Coordinates of C-alpha atoms and ligand atoms in Angstrom, one line a residue:
M1 CA -16.0 -8.6 -2.3
L2 CA -13.7 -5.8 -3.3
K3 CA -10.6 -4.6 -1.5
N4 CA -12.1 -1.2 -0.7
E5 CA -15.2 -2.7 0.8
L6 CA -16.0 -3.4 4.5
I7 CA -19.0 -5.4 5.6
V8 CA -20.2 -4.4 9.1
V9 CA -22.7 -6.8 10.6
H10 CA -24.6 -5.6 13.8
G11 CA -26.6 -7.9 16.1
G12 CA -26.7 -10.0 19.2
D13 CA -26.4 -13.6 17.8
I14 CA -22.7 -14.0 17.0
A15 CA -23.0 -17.2 15.0
S16 CA -25.7 -15.9 12.7
M17 CA -23.9 -12.5 12.3
T18 CA -20.8 -14.5 11.2
R19 CA -22.8 -16.4 8.6
E20 CA -24.3 -13.2 7.3
A21 CA -20.8 -11.6 7.0
L22 CA -19.4 -14.7 5.1
A23 CA -22.4 -14.9 2.8
A24 CA -22.3 -11.2 2.0
A25 CA -18.6 -11.5 1.2
R26 CA -19.1 -14.7 -0.7
I27 CA -15.9 -16.0 1.0
E28 CA -16.3 -19.4 -0.8
T29 CA -15.4 -17.6 -4.1
L30 CA -12.2 -16.3 -2.6
I31 CA -10.7 -19.6 -1.5
P32 CA -9.0 -22.0 -4.0
S33 CA -10.5 -25.4 -4.1
G34 CA -8.8 -27.9 -1.9
A35 CA -7.0 -25.2 0.0
H36 CA -5.7 -25.7 3.6
I37 CA -7.4 -23.0 5.5
A38 CA -5.9 -21.6 8.7
L39 CA -8.2 -19.7 11.1
K40 CA -6.1 -17.3 13.1
P41 CA -8.0 -15.9 16.1
N42 CA -6.5 -13.6 18.8
L43 CA -5.8 -15.7 21.9
I44 CA -3.1 -13.4 23.2
V45 CA -3.9 -14.5 26.8
A46 CA -5.8 -17.3 28.5
K47 CA -9.0 -15.4 29.0
P48 CA -12.5 -15.8 27.7
A49 CA -13.8 -13.5 24.9
S50 CA -16.1 -11.7 27.4
S51 CA -13.0 -10.1 28.9
G52 CA -12.5 -8.1 25.7
A53 CA -9.1 -9.8 25.0
T54 CA -9.8 -12.8 22.8
T55 CA -11.8 -13.8 19.7
H56 CA -15.3 -15.3 20.4
P57 CA -15.2 -19.1 19.6
E58 CA -18.7 -18.8 18.2
I59 CA -17.2 -16.9 15.3
V60 CA -14.7 -19.6 14.6
G61 CA -17.3 -22.4 15.0
A62 CA -19.7 -20.6 12.5
I63 CA -16.9 -20.2 10.0
I64 CA -16.0 -23.9 10.1
E65 CA -19.6 -24.9 9.6
Y66 CA -20.0 -22.5 6.7
L67 CA -16.8 -23.6 5.0
R68 CA -17.7 -27.2 5.3
E69 CA -21.2 -26.6 3.8
H70 CA -19.3 -25.1 0.8
G71 CA -17.0 -28.1 0.4
F72 CA -13.9 -27.0 2.3
E73 CA -12.6 -29.7 4.7
R74 CA -8.9 -28.9 5.3
I75 CA -9.3 -26.4 8.1
S76 CA -7.2 -25.8 11.2
I77 CA -7.1 -23.2 14.0
M78 CA -3.7 -21.7 14.7
E79 CA -2.4 -19.2 17.2
G80 CA 0.6 -18.4 19.4
S81 CA -0.2 -16.5 22.6
W82 CA 2.0 -13.7 23.8
V83 CA 5.3 -14.3 25.6
G84 CA 4.5 -15.3 29.1
D85 CA 1.2 -17.1 28.5
S86 CA 0.7 -20.6 27.1
T87 CA -1.3 -21.1 23.9
S88 CA -2.5 -24.5 25.0
R89 CA -3.9 -22.9 28.2
A90 CA -5.5 -20.2 26.1
F91 CA -7.1 -22.8 23.8
I92 CA -8.8 -24.3 26.9
V93 CA -9.8 -21.1 28.8
A94 CA -11.1 -19.3 25.7
G95 CA -13.3 -22.3 24.6
Y96 CA -11.2 -23.5 21.6
A97 CA -10.3 -26.9 23.0
E98 CA -14.1 -27.7 23.4
L99 CA -14.7 -26.3 19.9
S100 CA -12.0 -28.4 18.4
K101 CA -13.3 -31.5 20.0
R102 CA -16.9 -30.8 19.0
L103 CA -16.1 -30.0 15.3
G104 CA -13.1 -32.2 14.8
V105 CA -10.8 -29.4 13.8
P106 CA -7.1 -29.5 14.8
L107 CA -5.6 -26.8 17.0
I108 CA -2.1 -25.8 16.2
D109 CA 0.0 -24.2 18.9
L110 CA 2.4 -21.9 17.0
Q111 CA 4.6 -21.5 20.2
Q112 CA 5.7 -25.1 19.5
D113 CA 6.3 -24.7 15.8
S114 CA 9.5 -24.4 13.8
W115 CA 10.1 -21.2 11.9
K116 CA 12.2 -19.5 9.2
R117 CA 13.2 -15.9 8.4
Y118 CA 11.7 -14.0 5.5
D119 CA 12.8 -10.8 3.8
A120 CA 10.3 -8.1 4.8
G121 CA 12.0 -5.3 3.0
G122 CA 14.0 -2.4 4.4
G123 CA 16.8 -4.8 5.5
L124 CA 14.5 -6.6 8.0
K125 CA 14.1 -10.3 8.1
I126 CA 11.2 -11.6 10.1
A127 CA 10.8 -15.1 11.6
V128 CA 7.5 -16.6 10.8
C129 CA 6.2 -20.1 12.0
D130 CA 6.3 -22.8 9.3
Q131 CA 2.7 -23.9 9.7
A132 CA 1.4 -20.3 9.2
M133 CA 3.5 -20.0 6.0
A134 CA 2.3 -23.4 4.8
A135 CA -1.4 -22.5 4.9
D136 CA -2.9 -21.8 1.5
F137 CA -5.5 -19.4 2.9
I138 CA -5.4 -17.6 6.2
I139 CA -8.6 -16.1 7.7
N140 CA -7.5 -13.4 10.2
L141 CA -9.8 -13.1 13.1
P142 CA -8.6 -10.2 15.3
V143 CA -10.4 -8.4 18.1
V144 CA -11.0 -4.7 17.7
K145 CA -9.6 -3.4 21.0
G146 CA -7.3 -0.8 22.6
H147 CA -3.6 -1.4 23.1
C148 CA -1.4 0.3 25.7
Q149 CA 1.5 0.8 23.3
T150 CA 0.1 1.1 19.9
T151 CA -3.3 2.7 20.9
V152 CA -5.4 0.2 18.8
T153 CA -4.9 -3.4 17.7
C154 CA -6.8 -5.2 15.0
A155 CA -5.9 -7.0 11.8
L156 CA -2.3 -5.9 11.1
K157 CA -1.0 -6.6 14.6
N158 CA -2.9 -9.9 15.0
L159 CA -0.3 -11.6 12.8
K160 CA 2.3 -11.3 15.5
G161 CA 0.8 -14.5 16.9
C162 CA 2.2 -16.3 13.8
M163 CA 5.8 -15.7 15.0
P164 CA 8.0 -17.5 17.5
D165 CA 8.2 -16.0 21.0
D166 CA 11.7 -14.6 20.5
E167 CA 10.6 -12.7 17.5
K168 CA 7.7 -11.3 19.4
S169 CA 10.1 -10.0 22.0
R170 CA 12.4 -8.6 19.3
F171 CA 9.5 -6.7 17.7
H172 CA 9.2 -4.7 21.0
E173 CA 12.9 -3.9 20.8
L174 CA 12.4 -2.7 17.2
G175 CA 9.5 -0.3 18.3
L176 CA 6.6 -2.5 17.2
H177 CA 5.3 -0.2 14.4
E178 CA 7.9 -0.7 11.7
P179 CA 8.1 -4.5 12.1
I180 CA 4.3 -5.0 12.4
A181 CA 3.8 -3.1 9.1
R182 CA 6.5 -5.1 7.4
L183 CA 5.2 -8.5 8.8
N184 CA 2.1 -7.9 6.7
R185 CA 4.3 -7.9 3.6
V186 CA 5.3 -11.5 4.4
L187 CA 2.1 -13.0 5.7
K188 CA -1.0 -12.1 3.6
P189 CA -4.3 -13.4 4.9
G190 CA -7.0 -13.9 2.3
F191 CA -9.9 -12.7 4.4
I192 CA -10.4 -10.8 7.7
L193 CA -13.3 -11.0 10.0
A194 CA -12.8 -8.7 13.0
D195 CA -14.5 -9.4 16.3
A196 CA -16.0 -6.1 17.5
I197 CA -18.4 -7.7 19.9
C198 CA -16.9 -6.4 23.1
G199 CA -13.2 -5.5 22.6
D200 CA -11.3 -3.9 25.4
L201 CA -11.4 -0.1 25.8
D202 CA -7.6 0.3 26.0
F203 CA -5.7 -2.9 26.9
E204 CA -5.0 -5.9 24.7
E205 CA -5.2 -8.2 27.7
G206 CA -8.8 -7.3 28.4
G207 CA -10.6 -6.4 31.6
N208 CA -12.6 -3.4 30.3
P209 CA -14.8 -4.8 27.5
V210 CA -17.0 -2.3 25.7
S211 CA -20.2 -3.8 24.2
M212 CA -20.1 -3.0 20.4
N213 CA -22.0 -6.0 19.0
R214 CA -20.4 -5.8 15.6
L215 CA -18.4 -7.9 13.2
V216 CA -16.3 -6.3 10.4
A217 CA -15.3 -8.2 7.3
G218 CA -12.7 -7.0 4.8
L219 CA -9.9 -7.9 2.5
D220 CA -7.6 -5.0 3.3
P221 CA -6.1 -5.0 6.8
V222 CA -5.0 -1.4 6.5
L223 CA -8.5 -0.3 5.7
L224 CA -10.0 -2.5 8.4
D225 CA -7.6 -1.1 11.0
A226 CA -8.3 2.5 10.0
Y227 CA -12.0 1.7 10.5
A228 CA -11.3 0.1 13.9
C229 CA -9.5 3.4 14.9
R230 CA -12.5 5.4 13.8
I231 CA -15.1 3.4 15.7
M232 CA -12.9 3.6 18.8
G233 CA -12.5 7.4 18.6
H234 CA -9.0 7.6 17.2
D235 CA -7.5 9.0 14.1
S236 CA -5.6 6.3 12.2
E237 CA -2.7 8.7 12.0
E238 CA -2.2 8.1 15.7
V239 CA -1.3 4.5 15.0
A240 CA 2.0 4.6 13.1
Y241 CA 2.0 1.0 11.8
I242 CA -1.2 1.8 9.8
G243 CA 0.5 4.6 7.8
L244 CA 3.6 2.5 7.4
A245 CA 1.7 -0.5 6.1
Q246 CA 0.0 1.8 3.6
R247 CA 3.4 3.1 2.5
Y248 CA 4.7 -0.4 2.1
G249 CA 1.8 -1.3 -0.2
V250 CA -0.1 -3.5 2.2
G251 CA -3.4 -1.6 1.6
S252 CA -5.1 1.8 1.9
A253 CA -6.2 3.6 5.0
D254 CA -8.5 5.9 3.0
L255 CA -11.9 5.5 4.5
T256 CA -13.3 8.3 2.3
S257 CA -12.9 5.9 -0.8
A258 CA -14.2 2.9 1.1
K259 CA -17.6 1.3 0.6
I260 CA -19.0 0.4 4.0
I261 CA -21.9 -2.0 3.8
E262 CA -23.9 -2.2 7.1
L263 CA -26.1 -5.2 7.7
G264 CA -28.0 -6.9 10.6
D265 CA -29.8 -5.5 13.6
K266 CA -28.3 -2.1 14.3
E267 CA -30.6 -1.7 17.3
A268 CA -29.2 -4.6 19.3
A269 CA -28.9 -3.5 22.9
P270 CA -25.5 -3.1 24.6
N271 CA -24.7 -5.6 27.3
L272 CA -24.3 -3.1 30.2
S273 CA -24.2 -5.8 32.9
A274 CA -20.7 -6.8 31.7
C275 CA -19.2 -3.3 32.1
S276 CA -16.1 -3.0 34.3
G277 CA -15.7 -0.4 37.0
R278 CA -13.7 1.8 34.6
V279 CA -16.4 1.7 31.9
R280 CA -19.1 2.3 34.5
A281 CA -17.2 5.3 35.8
L282 CA -17.1 6.8 32.3
A283 CA -20.7 5.9 31.7
A284 CA -21.8 7.9 34.8
R285 CA -22.0 10.8 32.4
I286 CA -24.6 9.0 30.1
E287 CA -28.4 9.3 30.2
E288 CA -29.3 6.1 28.3
R289 CA -32.8 5.2 27.1
S290 CA -32.8 2.2 24.7
A291 CA -29.5 3.0 23.0
C292 CA -28.1 0.7 20.3
S293 CA -24.8 -0.9 21.2
A294 CA -22.8 0.8 18.4
C295 CA -24.0 4.2 19.5
Y296 CA -23.4 3.5 23.2
A297 CA -19.9 2.1 22.4
A298 CA -19.1 5.3 20.4
L299 CA -20.0 7.4 23.4
V300 CA -18.0 5.3 25.9
H301 CA -15.0 5.5 23.5
G302 CA -15.5 9.2 23.1
L303 CA -15.5 9.7 26.9
A304 CA -12.3 7.5 27.2
R305 CA -10.6 9.7 24.6
M306 CA -11.5 12.8 26.8
E307 CA -9.9 11.1 29.7
E308 CA -6.7 10.3 27.7
R309 CA -6.5 13.9 26.5
G310 CA -6.9 15.2 30.1
L311 CA -10.2 16.9 29.2
L312 CA -12.6 14.8 31.4
K313 CA -12.7 17.4 34.2
R314 CA -13.4 20.2 31.8
L315 CA -16.1 18.2 30.2
D316 CA -17.7 17.4 33.6
G317 CA -17.6 21.2 34.4
A318 CA -19.3 22.0 31.1
L319 CA -22.0 19.3 31.6
D320 CA -22.6 20.4 35.2
G321 CA -23.4 23.9 33.9
M322 CA -26.4 22.5 31.8
R323 CA -29.9 21.9 33.1
A324 CA -29.5 18.2 32.0
P325 CA -26.0 17.4 33.1
R326 CA -25.6 14.0 31.3
V327 CA -25.2 13.0 27.6
A328 CA -28.5 11.8 26.2
I329 CA -28.5 8.7 24.0
G330 CA -31.0 6.2 22.7
R331 CA -34.2 5.7 20.9
G332 CA -36.1 6.8 24.0
F333 CA -35.1 10.3 23.3
R334 CA -36.8 10.5 19.9
G335 CA -39.0 13.5 19.7
Q336 CA -38.0 14.7 23.2
K337 CA -36.6 18.1 24.1
Y338 CA -33.4 17.8 26.2
E339 CA -31.7 20.8 27.8
G340 CA -28.2 19.3 27.5
V341 CA -26.1 17.5 24.9
G342 CA -27.0 14.3 23.0
C343 CA -25.4 11.5 21.0
G344 CA -26.9 10.3 17.7
V345 CA -29.9 11.4 15.7
C346 CA -32.3 10.1 18.3
A347 CA -31.1 12.8 20.6
R348 CA -31.6 15.6 18.1
G349 CA -34.0 17.3 20.5
A350 CA -31.0 18.1 22.7
S351 CA -29.5 21.6 22.8
D352 CA -26.5 20.3 20.9
W353 CA -25.8 16.8 19.6
V354 CA -23.4 14.8 17.6
K355 CA -24.8 13.6 14.2
G356 CA -24.8 10.0 13.1
C357 CA -26.9 6.8 13.4
P358 CA -24.7 5.5 14.9
P359 CA -22.0 8.2 15.1
D360 CA -18.5 6.8 15.2
G361 CA -16.2 7.2 18.2
A362 CA -14.0 9.8 16.4
S363 CA -17.0 12.1 15.8
V364 CA -18.2 11.7 19.4
A365 CA -14.7 12.5 20.7
A366 CA -14.5 15.6 18.5
F367 CA -17.9 16.7 19.7
L368 CA -17.2 16.1 23.4
E369 CA -13.9 18.0 23.0
K370 CA -15.8 21.0 21.6
V371 CA -18.2 20.8 24.5
A372 CA -15.4 20.6 27.1
R373 CA -13.5 23.5 25.6
G374 CA -16.7 25.6 25.5
Ligands
LIG1 S1 -29.0 7.4 16.8 FE1 -30.6 6.1 17.8 S2 -31.2 4.5 16.3 FE2 -29.2 5.5 15.7 S3 -27.7 4.1 16.6 FE3 -28.0 5.8 18.0 S4 -29.6 5.0 19.4 FE4 -29.6 3.7 17.6

């Protein structure tokens, strides 16, 4: 695959979606023969992936099987959880200890590793764990989710787990954005497969998962993070480390020049039973009839952006003034008139609607803001 490409796989079967992404990217052609491959999930806390915080182990298991089928045997899983949680506990709670045992792949706890400092440019030296630096090919497996300090977290920030705990703390003192951008000049994964199955709405430690049912593969972490922003309803310019990483030559945030290849079952249904109280409260404004998960997630993200911008009450007022006071979404609205607003082409029978199939969170947020402001 090329650096300006992103492969988005929709669906409900995580293992087969993973295989589809790897095959479409032809990952086996990217990895040198005999390479030691390090799989770097996001296990920031000891929580299962259903919380929206951590990478689904089904992704990692499917990658290991795929790589073995293509002759790669030197594979390990490495991670260092955030300061205050234990990686070894996270390996157990998130299902990686069981995976490691079943597939015979070692787990490396980077919180226990030795480290060295590397020149990251701009006078900054960054401490990185030795086993991460020793890997020949890193596969970065971040979660697409919100973050209370940096707004969004995905590929660029996931590499923080490859540093010792003291360095993670120092990154906060340094304001996060600058050192995160520069860390990506030191550590350069060869492939990224982002878990956008049910990443959290706005916190990296999970608790409010939003069912998105997607995986996103790419080579450029800057492009992938810009795409993550878009699907979550943000402008990548809101996330300073993305622009900084672009300036430091890590990659390009230009989605207009990107080739986005969409595969899989776009009509996979969202898992609404897993919604938290916060997501359910936002979704009280939604009239859903057989919506696809990507579409539904864009609407939930759009509503969350309204809340952050202090526009939710105004939006509620505008919706209450309509004959149909909730936002229509889903295939069940095809060919139906709706005297209110809608989300996605299926709701084109609404009085006003946001284009796209699915629309992204940024378009939905812009549309809802227009509705709120009258
Ligand atoms: S517009 Fe309709 S078909 Fe397209 S993603 Fe939304 S619900 Fe699915």
